[in-house]
XYZ file of C-alpha atoms in Angstrom:
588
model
C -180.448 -166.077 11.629
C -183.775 -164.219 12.218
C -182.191 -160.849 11.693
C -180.631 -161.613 8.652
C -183.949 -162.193 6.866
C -184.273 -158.453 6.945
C -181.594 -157.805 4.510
C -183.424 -159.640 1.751
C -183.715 -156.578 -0.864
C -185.701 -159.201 -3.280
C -188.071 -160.415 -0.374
C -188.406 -156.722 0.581
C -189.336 -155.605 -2.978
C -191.753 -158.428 -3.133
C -193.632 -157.360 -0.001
C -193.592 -153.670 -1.666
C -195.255 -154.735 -4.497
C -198.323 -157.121 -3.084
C -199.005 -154.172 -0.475
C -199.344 -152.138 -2.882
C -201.650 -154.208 -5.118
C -204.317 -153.518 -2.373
C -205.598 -157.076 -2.886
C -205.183 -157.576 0.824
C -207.184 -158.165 3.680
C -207.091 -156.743 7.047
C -205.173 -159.813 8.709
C -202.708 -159.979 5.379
C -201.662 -155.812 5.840
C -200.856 -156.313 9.082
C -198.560 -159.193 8.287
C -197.144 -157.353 5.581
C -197.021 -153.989 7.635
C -194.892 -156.292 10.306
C -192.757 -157.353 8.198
C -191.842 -154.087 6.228
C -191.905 -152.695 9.208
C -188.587 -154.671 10.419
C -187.256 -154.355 6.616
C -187.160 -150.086 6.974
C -186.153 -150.270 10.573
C -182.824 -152.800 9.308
C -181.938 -150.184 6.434
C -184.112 -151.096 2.975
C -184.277 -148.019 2.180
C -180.858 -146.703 2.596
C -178.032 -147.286 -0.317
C -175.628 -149.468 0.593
C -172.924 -146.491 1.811
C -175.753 -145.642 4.276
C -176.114 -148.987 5.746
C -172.614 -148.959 6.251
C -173.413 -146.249 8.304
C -176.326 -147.154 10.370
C -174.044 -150.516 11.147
C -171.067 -148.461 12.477
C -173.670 -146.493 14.836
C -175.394 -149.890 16.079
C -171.823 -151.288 16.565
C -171.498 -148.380 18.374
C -174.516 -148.572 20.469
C -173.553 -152.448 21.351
C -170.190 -151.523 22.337
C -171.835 -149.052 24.854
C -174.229 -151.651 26.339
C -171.358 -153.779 27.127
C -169.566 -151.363 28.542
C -172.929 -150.421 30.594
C -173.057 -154.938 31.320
C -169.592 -154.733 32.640
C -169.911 -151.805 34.808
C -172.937 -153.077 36.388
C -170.753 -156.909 36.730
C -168.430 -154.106 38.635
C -170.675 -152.506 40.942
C -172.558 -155.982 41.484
C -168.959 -157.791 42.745
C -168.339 -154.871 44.787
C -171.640 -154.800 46.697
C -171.223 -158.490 47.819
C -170.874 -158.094 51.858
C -170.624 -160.733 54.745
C -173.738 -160.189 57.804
C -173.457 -161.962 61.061
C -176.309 -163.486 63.017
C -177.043 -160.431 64.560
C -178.367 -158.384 61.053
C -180.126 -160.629 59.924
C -183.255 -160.505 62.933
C -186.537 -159.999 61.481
C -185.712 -161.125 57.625
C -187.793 -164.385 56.752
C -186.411 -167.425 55.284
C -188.202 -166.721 51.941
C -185.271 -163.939 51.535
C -182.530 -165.693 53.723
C -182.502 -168.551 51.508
C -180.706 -165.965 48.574
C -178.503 -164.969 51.148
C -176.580 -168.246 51.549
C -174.446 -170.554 49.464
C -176.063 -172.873 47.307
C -176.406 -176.371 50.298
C -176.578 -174.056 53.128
C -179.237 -174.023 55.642
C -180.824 -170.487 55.737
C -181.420 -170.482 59.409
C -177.635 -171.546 60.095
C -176.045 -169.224 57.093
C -173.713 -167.789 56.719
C -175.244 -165.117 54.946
C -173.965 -162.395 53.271
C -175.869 -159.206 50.950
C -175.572 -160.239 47.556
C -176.953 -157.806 44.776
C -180.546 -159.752 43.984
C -183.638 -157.941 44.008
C -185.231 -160.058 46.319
C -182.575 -159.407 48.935
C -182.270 -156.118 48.897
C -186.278 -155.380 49.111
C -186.416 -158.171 52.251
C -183.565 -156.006 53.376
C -185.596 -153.010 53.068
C -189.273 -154.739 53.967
C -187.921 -156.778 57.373
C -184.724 -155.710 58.597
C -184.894 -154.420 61.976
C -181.811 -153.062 61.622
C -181.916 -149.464 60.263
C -177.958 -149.158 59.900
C -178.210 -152.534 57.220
C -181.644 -150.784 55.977
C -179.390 -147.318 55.063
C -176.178 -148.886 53.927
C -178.388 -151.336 51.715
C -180.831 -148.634 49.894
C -177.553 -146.209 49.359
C -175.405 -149.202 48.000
C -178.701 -149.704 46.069
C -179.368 -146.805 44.301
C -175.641 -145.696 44.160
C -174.425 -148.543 42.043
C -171.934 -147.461 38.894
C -172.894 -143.970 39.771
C -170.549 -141.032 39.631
C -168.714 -142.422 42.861
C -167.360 -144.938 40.637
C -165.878 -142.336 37.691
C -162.469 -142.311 39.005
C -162.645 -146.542 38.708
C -164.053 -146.086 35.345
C -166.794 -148.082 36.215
C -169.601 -145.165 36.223
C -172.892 -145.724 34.078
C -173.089 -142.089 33.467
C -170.827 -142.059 30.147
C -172.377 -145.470 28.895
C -176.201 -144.151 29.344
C -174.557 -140.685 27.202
C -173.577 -143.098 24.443
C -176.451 -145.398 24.379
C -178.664 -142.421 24.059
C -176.472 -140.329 21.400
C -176.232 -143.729 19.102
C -180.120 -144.341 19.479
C -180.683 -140.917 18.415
C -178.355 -141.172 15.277
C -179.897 -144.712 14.553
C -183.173 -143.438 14.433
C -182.701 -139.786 12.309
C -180.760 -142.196 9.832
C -183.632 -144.010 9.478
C -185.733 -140.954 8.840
C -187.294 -140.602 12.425
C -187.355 -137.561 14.456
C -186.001 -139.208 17.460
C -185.791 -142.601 18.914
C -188.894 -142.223 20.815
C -190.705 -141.955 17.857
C -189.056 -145.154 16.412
C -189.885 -147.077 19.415
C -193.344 -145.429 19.412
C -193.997 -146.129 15.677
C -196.397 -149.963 16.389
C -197.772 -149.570 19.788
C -201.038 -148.941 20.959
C -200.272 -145.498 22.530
C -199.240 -144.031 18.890
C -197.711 -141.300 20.437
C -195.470 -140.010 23.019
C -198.239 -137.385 23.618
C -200.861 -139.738 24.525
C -198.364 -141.406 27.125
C -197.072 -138.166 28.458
C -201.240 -137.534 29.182
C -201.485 -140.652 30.741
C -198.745 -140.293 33.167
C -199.587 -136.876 33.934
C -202.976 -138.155 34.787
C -201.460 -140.787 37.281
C -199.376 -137.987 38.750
C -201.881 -135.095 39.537
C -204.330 -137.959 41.195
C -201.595 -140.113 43.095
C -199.185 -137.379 44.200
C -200.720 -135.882 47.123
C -202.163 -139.179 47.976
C -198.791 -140.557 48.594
C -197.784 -137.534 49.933
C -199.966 -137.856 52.604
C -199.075 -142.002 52.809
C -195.546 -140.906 53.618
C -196.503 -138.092 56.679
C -198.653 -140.956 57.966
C -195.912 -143.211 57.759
C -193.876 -140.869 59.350
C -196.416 -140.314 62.446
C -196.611 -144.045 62.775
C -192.726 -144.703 62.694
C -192.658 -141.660 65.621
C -189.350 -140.640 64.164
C -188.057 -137.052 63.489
C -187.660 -137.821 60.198
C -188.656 -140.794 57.939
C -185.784 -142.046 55.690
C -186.007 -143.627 51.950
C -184.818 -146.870 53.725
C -187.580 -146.400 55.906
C -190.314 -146.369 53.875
C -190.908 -150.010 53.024
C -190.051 -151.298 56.590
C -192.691 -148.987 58.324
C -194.771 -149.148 55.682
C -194.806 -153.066 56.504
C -195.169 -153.018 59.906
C -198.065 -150.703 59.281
C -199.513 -153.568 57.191
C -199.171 -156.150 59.737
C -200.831 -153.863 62.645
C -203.874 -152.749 60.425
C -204.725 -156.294 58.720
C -203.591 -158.947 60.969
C -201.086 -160.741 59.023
C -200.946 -163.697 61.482
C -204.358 -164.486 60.579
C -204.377 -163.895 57.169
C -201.437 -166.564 56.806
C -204.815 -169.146 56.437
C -206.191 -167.531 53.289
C -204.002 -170.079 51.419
C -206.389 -172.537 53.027
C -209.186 -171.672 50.950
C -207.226 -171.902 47.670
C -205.949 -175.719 47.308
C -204.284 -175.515 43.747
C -206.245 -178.138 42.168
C -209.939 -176.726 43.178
C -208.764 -173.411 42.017
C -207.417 -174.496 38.765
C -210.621 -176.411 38.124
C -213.364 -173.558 39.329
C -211.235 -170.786 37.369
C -211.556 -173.268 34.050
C -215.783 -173.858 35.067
C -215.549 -169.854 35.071
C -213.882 -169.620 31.589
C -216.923 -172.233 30.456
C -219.467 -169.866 31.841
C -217.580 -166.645 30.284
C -216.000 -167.943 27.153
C -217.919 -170.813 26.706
C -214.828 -172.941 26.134
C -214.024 -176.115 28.277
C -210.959 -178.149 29.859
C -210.634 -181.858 29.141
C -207.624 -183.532 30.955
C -205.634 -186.197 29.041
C -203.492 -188.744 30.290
C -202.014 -189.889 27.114
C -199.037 -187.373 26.854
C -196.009 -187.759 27.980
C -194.044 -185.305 29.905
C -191.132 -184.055 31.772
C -192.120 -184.299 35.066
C -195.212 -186.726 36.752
C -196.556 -183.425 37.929
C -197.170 -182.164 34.715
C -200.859 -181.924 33.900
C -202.087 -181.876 30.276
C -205.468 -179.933 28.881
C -207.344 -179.603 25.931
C -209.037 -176.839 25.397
C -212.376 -177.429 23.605
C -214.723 -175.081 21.584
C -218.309 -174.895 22.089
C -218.890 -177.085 19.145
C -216.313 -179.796 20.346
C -213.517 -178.825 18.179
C -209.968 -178.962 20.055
C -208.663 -174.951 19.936
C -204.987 -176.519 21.929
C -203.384 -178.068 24.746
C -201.905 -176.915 27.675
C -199.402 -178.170 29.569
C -199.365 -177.552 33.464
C -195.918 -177.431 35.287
C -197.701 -176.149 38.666
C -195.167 -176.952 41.332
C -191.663 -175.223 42.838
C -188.899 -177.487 42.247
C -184.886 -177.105 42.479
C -184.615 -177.825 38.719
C -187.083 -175.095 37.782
C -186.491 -171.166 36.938
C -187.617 -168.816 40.430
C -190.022 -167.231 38.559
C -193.460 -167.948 36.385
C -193.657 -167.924 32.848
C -195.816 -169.570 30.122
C -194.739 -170.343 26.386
C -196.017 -170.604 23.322
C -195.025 -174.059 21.914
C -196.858 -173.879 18.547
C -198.536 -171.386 17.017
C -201.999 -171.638 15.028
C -201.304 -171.781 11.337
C -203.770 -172.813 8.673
C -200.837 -173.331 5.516
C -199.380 -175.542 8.113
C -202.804 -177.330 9.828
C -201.031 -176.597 13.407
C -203.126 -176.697 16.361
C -201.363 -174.365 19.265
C -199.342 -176.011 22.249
C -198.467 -173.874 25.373
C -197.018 -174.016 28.349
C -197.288 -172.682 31.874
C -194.480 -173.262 35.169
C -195.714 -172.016 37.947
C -193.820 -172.085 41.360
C -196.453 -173.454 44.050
C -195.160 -174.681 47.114
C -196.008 -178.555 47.120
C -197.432 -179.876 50.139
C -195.307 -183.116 51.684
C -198.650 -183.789 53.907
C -200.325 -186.079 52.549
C -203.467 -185.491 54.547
C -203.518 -182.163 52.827
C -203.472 -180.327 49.387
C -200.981 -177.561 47.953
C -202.319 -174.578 48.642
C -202.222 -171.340 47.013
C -200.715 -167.724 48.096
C -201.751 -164.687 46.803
C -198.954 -164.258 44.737
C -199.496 -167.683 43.367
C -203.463 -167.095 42.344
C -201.873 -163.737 41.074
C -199.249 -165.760 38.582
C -201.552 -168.342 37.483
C -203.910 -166.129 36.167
C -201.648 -163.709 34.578
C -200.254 -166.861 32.568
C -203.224 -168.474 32.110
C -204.352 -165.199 30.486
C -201.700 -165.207 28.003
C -202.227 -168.822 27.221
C -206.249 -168.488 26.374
C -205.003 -165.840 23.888
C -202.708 -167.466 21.997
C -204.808 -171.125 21.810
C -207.557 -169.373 21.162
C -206.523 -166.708 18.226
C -208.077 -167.670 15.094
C -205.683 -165.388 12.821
C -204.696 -168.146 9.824
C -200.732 -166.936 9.963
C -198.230 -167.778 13.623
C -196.912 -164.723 13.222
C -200.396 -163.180 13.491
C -201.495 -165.511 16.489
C -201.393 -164.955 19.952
C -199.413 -162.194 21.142
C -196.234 -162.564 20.240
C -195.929 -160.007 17.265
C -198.747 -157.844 19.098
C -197.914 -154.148 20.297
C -196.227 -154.099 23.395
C -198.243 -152.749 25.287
C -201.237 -154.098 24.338
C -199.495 -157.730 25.289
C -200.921 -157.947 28.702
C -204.682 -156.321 28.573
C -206.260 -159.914 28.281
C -204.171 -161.499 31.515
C -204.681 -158.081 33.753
C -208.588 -158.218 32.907
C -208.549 -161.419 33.767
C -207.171 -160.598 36.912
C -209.448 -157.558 37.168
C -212.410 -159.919 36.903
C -211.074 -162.343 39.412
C -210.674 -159.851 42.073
C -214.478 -158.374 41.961
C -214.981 -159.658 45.929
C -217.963 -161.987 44.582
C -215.857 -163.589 41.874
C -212.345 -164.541 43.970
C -215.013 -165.611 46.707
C -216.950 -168.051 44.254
C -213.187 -169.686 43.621
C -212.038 -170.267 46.890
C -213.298 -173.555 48.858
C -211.273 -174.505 52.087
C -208.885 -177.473 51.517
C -211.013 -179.631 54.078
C -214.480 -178.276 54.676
C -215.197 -176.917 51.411
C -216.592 -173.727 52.334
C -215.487 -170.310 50.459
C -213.815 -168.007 52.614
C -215.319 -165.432 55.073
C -216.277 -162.094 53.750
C -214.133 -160.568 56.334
C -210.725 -162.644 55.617
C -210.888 -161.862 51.524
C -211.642 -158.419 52.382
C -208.685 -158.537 55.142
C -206.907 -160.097 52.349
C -207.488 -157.325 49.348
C -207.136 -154.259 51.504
C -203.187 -155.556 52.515
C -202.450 -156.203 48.966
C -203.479 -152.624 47.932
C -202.289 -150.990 51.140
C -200.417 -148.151 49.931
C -200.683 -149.281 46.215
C -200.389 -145.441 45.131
C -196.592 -145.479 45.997
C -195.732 -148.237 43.476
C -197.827 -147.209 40.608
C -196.673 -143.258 41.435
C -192.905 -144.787 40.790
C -193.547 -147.076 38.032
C -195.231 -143.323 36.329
C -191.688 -141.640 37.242
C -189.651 -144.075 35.712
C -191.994 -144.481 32.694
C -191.485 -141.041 32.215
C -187.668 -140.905 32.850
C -187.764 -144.002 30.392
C -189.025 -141.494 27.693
C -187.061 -138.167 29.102
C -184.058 -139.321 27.800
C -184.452 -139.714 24.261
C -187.020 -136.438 23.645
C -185.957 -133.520 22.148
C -188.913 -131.398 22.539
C -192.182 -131.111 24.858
C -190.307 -132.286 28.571
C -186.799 -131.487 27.824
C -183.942 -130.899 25.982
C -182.585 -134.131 24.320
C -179.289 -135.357 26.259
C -176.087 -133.531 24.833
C -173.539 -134.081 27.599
C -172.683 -137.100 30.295
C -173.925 -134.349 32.869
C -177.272 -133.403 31.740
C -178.386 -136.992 32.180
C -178.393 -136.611 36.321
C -179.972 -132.936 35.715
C -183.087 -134.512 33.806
C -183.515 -137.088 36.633
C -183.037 -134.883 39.354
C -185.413 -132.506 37.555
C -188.551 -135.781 36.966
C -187.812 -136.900 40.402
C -188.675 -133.774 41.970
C -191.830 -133.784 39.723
C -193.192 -137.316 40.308
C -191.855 -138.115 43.916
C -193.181 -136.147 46.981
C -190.089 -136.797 49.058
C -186.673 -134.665 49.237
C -183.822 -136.725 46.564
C -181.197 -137.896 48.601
C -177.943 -136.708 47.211
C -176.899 -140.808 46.871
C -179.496 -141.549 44.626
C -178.501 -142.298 41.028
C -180.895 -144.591 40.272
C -180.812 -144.451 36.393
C -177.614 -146.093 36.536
C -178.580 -149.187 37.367
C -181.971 -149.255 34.950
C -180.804 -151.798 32.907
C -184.427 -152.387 31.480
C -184.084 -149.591 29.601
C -180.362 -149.667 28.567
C -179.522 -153.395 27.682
C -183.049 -154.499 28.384
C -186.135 -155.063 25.843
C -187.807 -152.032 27.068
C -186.602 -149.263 26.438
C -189.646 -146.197 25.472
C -191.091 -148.965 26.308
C -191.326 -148.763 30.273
C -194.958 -147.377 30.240
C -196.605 -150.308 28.844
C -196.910 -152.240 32.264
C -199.249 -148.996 33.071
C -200.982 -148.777 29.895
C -201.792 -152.205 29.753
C -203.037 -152.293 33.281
C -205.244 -148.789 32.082
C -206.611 -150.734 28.995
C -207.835 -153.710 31.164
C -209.308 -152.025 33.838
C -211.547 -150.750 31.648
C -212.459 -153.606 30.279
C -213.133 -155.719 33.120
C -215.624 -152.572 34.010
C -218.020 -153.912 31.309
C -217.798 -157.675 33.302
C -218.028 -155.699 36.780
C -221.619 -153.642 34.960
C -223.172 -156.988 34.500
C -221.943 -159.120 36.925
C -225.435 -159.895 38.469
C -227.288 -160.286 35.045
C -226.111 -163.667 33.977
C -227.452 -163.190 30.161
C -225.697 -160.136 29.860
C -222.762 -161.215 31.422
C -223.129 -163.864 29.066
C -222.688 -162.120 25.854
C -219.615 -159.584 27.207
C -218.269 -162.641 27.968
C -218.703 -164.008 24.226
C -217.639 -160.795 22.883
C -214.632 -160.616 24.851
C -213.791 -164.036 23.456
C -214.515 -162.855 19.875
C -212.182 -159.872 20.079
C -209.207 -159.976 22.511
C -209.104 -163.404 22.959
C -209.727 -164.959 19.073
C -208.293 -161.842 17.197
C -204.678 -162.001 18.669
C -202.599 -159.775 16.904
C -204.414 -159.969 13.585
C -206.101 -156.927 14.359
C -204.506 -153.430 15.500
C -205.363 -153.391 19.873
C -207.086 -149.797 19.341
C -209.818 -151.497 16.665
C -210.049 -154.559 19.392
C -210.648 -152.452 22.292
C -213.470 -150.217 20.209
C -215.043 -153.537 18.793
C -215.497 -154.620 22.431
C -216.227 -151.768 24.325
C -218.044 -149.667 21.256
C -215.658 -146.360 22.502
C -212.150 -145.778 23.229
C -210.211 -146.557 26.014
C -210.403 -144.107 29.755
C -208.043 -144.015 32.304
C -210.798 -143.136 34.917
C -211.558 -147.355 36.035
C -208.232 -147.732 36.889
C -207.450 -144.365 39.013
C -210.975 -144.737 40.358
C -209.526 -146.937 43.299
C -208.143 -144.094 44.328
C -210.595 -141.757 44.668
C -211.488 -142.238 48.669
C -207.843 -142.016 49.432
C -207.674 -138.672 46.643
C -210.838 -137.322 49.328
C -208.854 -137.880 52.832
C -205.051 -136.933 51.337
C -207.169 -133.369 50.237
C -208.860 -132.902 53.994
C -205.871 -133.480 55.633
């Protein structure tokens, strides 16, 4: 049903002739620009023999996603292996718990490898085994490879014809490729200004993890250190320089309900918006909380509903919703909701308490959630961020998180569940320096595959565009060897198995985790410049609110970013973290 709205030639011809009467403003273009947008993208330009066309090709390029679906079904069924008692030493119960029938005890199993993210990286992370560690990784990053050609079941063909068909889609539609399609309402603009991003990330970070991996190596005292060994030494590295025994209290200085209530006293103070519970609603669960969010002149902006506890019932992940979007045709106020997955405490002589991960989810949603109750754009379409540029979705929740993280800040929320004091200097520091231990190999990979992500669909500037089944190894073999300082084991086929960019909602689209993280670094450095001035931290706090938070996706990201910051947007805030360990990786 929503698709077929796009085939309205009337309803297209109407929105043709009120842009063009240039009797709009900014907030009205940018509805209208949305929706021709999806009109020329669906064919309202072609004659009708040409849409014919363009359907055949996206039949074409469905048919080839299922095809890449099934394999993967394939490969999945065929990774599925029994463990005894004996492999499983050293893997928590966290990751165990995936590992057994649905009703089976974790600690009793029986377990077996099943092919689920979060087993395979506890695999990698805690086994002590480094025979499961190898077979696991190679199984891994082998799946519906070229192993699996004579079964039919290789990716290799289905990547060939998801590619071709995305091409042909996109020159029918008058692009020059797909990336440029793709490319056409984002933030970035251009695959050039991604390409200089990445870049960026890889001339800072490569030697840096370079040098991560010889230390790892000198640490494991092994001849050699394997791709399956990278994770598990590079854990055990973490637990000898930071103490991980101790740090398993820092979830003592977070209870759930102080934090949620000093993070909302801090939006007050920023934003100058407050949270007023209600008890009136009824809900789906008792734990459900309710909050309005108020303006500073009284005036309710929307309501919030809480779903902060880990139940059977509930999805394994965090996630937040919009439930009604801001409309003034309509009169709608906004409704949104949050489900979070904190571990309830069953003492009762003592509060649920917060894990890293779990302060790291809550803000990240909560983020999203201030921007869509508070948008003022008049249409839903326009409010919040759901019809915003990708990768402009998540600047507001990672400054957020940016902000929260300044030492002073995440001290000034904690308060320990039964003395009320805010955690030592030493334990948040402990705390921080674990969670970016070795940060520069994970943002170094998520660069290679945002790269690879684009490689396959250019013609011009980092490659030749893909023209046979075997070229597509060739260009990953080739980025590999330019993004990752460590020798490509002749397994790896990685990009067979990167469904995010093949049947996913990403695809081109793989760098906006990075840019958005970019973007909101440097914002949070205006916050971080004032942070002892509370006047001025006062009115970046208001103008933050009148921009990213109010505008929503009324306004293009590039003009929101300028408004607040008075310049573009610089990648140097969010390498800068790196700079100490750039300085030691160069002297040794």
């Amino acid at each position: 049903v929503e698709s077929e709205r796009w085939y309205g030639n009337s309803l297209y011809k109407a929105l043709l002739s009120v842009r063009n009467s240039g009797n709009l403003t900014e907030v009205q273009s940018r509805l209208v620009d949305l929706y021709l947008c999806e009109f020329i993208r669906n064919g309202a330009e072609m004659k009708e023999s040409q849409k014919k066309e363009l359907s055949v090709v996206i039949q074409k390029i469905t048919e080839e996603q299922k095809k890449y679906k099934r394999n993967l079904d394939t490969a999945y069924s065929m990774a599925l292996r029994k463990v005894d008692e004996g492999h499983i030493a050293g893997i928590p119960v966290q990751i165990l718990q995936y590992m057994v029938p649905p009703g089976s005890d974790p600690r009793k199993g029986p377990w077996r490898i099943v092919p689920h993210p979060m087993v395979y990286e506890g695999i990698l992370r805690y086994s002590r085994m480094a025979s499961l560690r190898r077979d696991t990784w190679i199984k891994m990053v082998s799946m519906a490879g070229s192993d699996m050609m004579e079964r039919r079941s290789s990716n290799v063909h289905a990547i060939h014809g998801i590619v071709q068909n995305r091409h042909v889609m996109a020159t029918r539609l008058g692009f020059k490729s797909y990336v440029d399609l793709v490319l056409e309402r984002t933030m970035a603009g251009s695959m050039d200004n991604i390409v200089s991003i990445l870049d960026m990330i890889k001339n800072k970070l490569y030697d840096i993890v370079k040098y991560d991996l010889e230390t790892l190596k000198e640490f494991s005292n092994k001849p050699q250190l394997e791709h399956w060994d990278v994770e598990y030494y590079r854990n055990l590295q973490l637990e000898e320089l930071f103490n991980l025994q101790e740090l398993r209290y820092f979830c003592d200085y977070f209870p759930y309900t102080k934090f949620r209530d000093s993070f909302f006293q801090l939006c007050t103070k920023l934003f100058g918006i407050t949270f007023q519970e209600r008890n009136d609603c009824s809900t789906w669960h008792e734990n459900v909380e309710v909050f309005d969010i108020l303006e500073e002149d009284g005036t309710v902006a929307g309501t919030i509903y809480i779903d902060p506890y880990a139940r059977d019932d509930k999805l394994d992940r965090s996630y937040y919703e919009m439930g009604r979007d801001r409309s003034a045709v309509a009169e709608t106020t906004r409704l949104t909701y949050i489900s979070l997955r904190i571990n309830p405490s069953y003492d009762q002589s003592k509060p649920s308490v917060m894990q890293f991960d779990d302060i790291h989810s809550f803000i990240m949603n909560m983020g999203c959630a201030l921007q869509c109750i508070l948008s003022r754009a008049p249409y839903s379409e326009m409010s919040g961020n759901r019809h915003m540029e990708p990768d402009a979705q998540k600047i507001v929740p990672y400054t957020l998180l940016n902000v929260i993280q300044i030492p002073e800040v995440f001290k000034s929320l904690s308060s320990h569940h039964s003395s009320g004091v805010e955690i030592p200097d030493e334990q948040l520091n402990s705390m921080i320096g674990a969670q970016e231990h070795m940060q520069a190999i994970d943002v170094l990979n998520e660069a290679f595959k945002s790269a690879l992500d684009l490689e396959f669909y250019l013609e011009e500037t980092r490659g030749t565009f893909i023209k046979t089944p075997e070229s597509t190894p060739d260009q990953y073999n080739r980025l590999y060897k330019e993004f990752i300082p460590m020798p490509l084991h002749p397994k790896d086929e990685r990009f067979c198995t990167f469904h995010d960019i093949f049947i996913g909602g990403r695809s081109c689209l793989y760098y906006a985790e990075i840019w958005s993280k970019m973007v909101a670094a440097d914002a949070a450095s205006a916050f971080k410049e004032v942070l002892h001035d509370e006047q001025k931290l006062a009115l970046v706090g208001k103008r933050f609110k009148d921009t990213y938070l109010t505008m929503g996706a009324a306004v293009d990201p590039k003009t929101v970013f300028r408004t607040f910051m008075g310049r573009d947007p610089t990648p140097e805030p969010f390498l800068a973290k790196f700079d100490n360990r750039k300085a030691i990786a160069t002297e040794e």
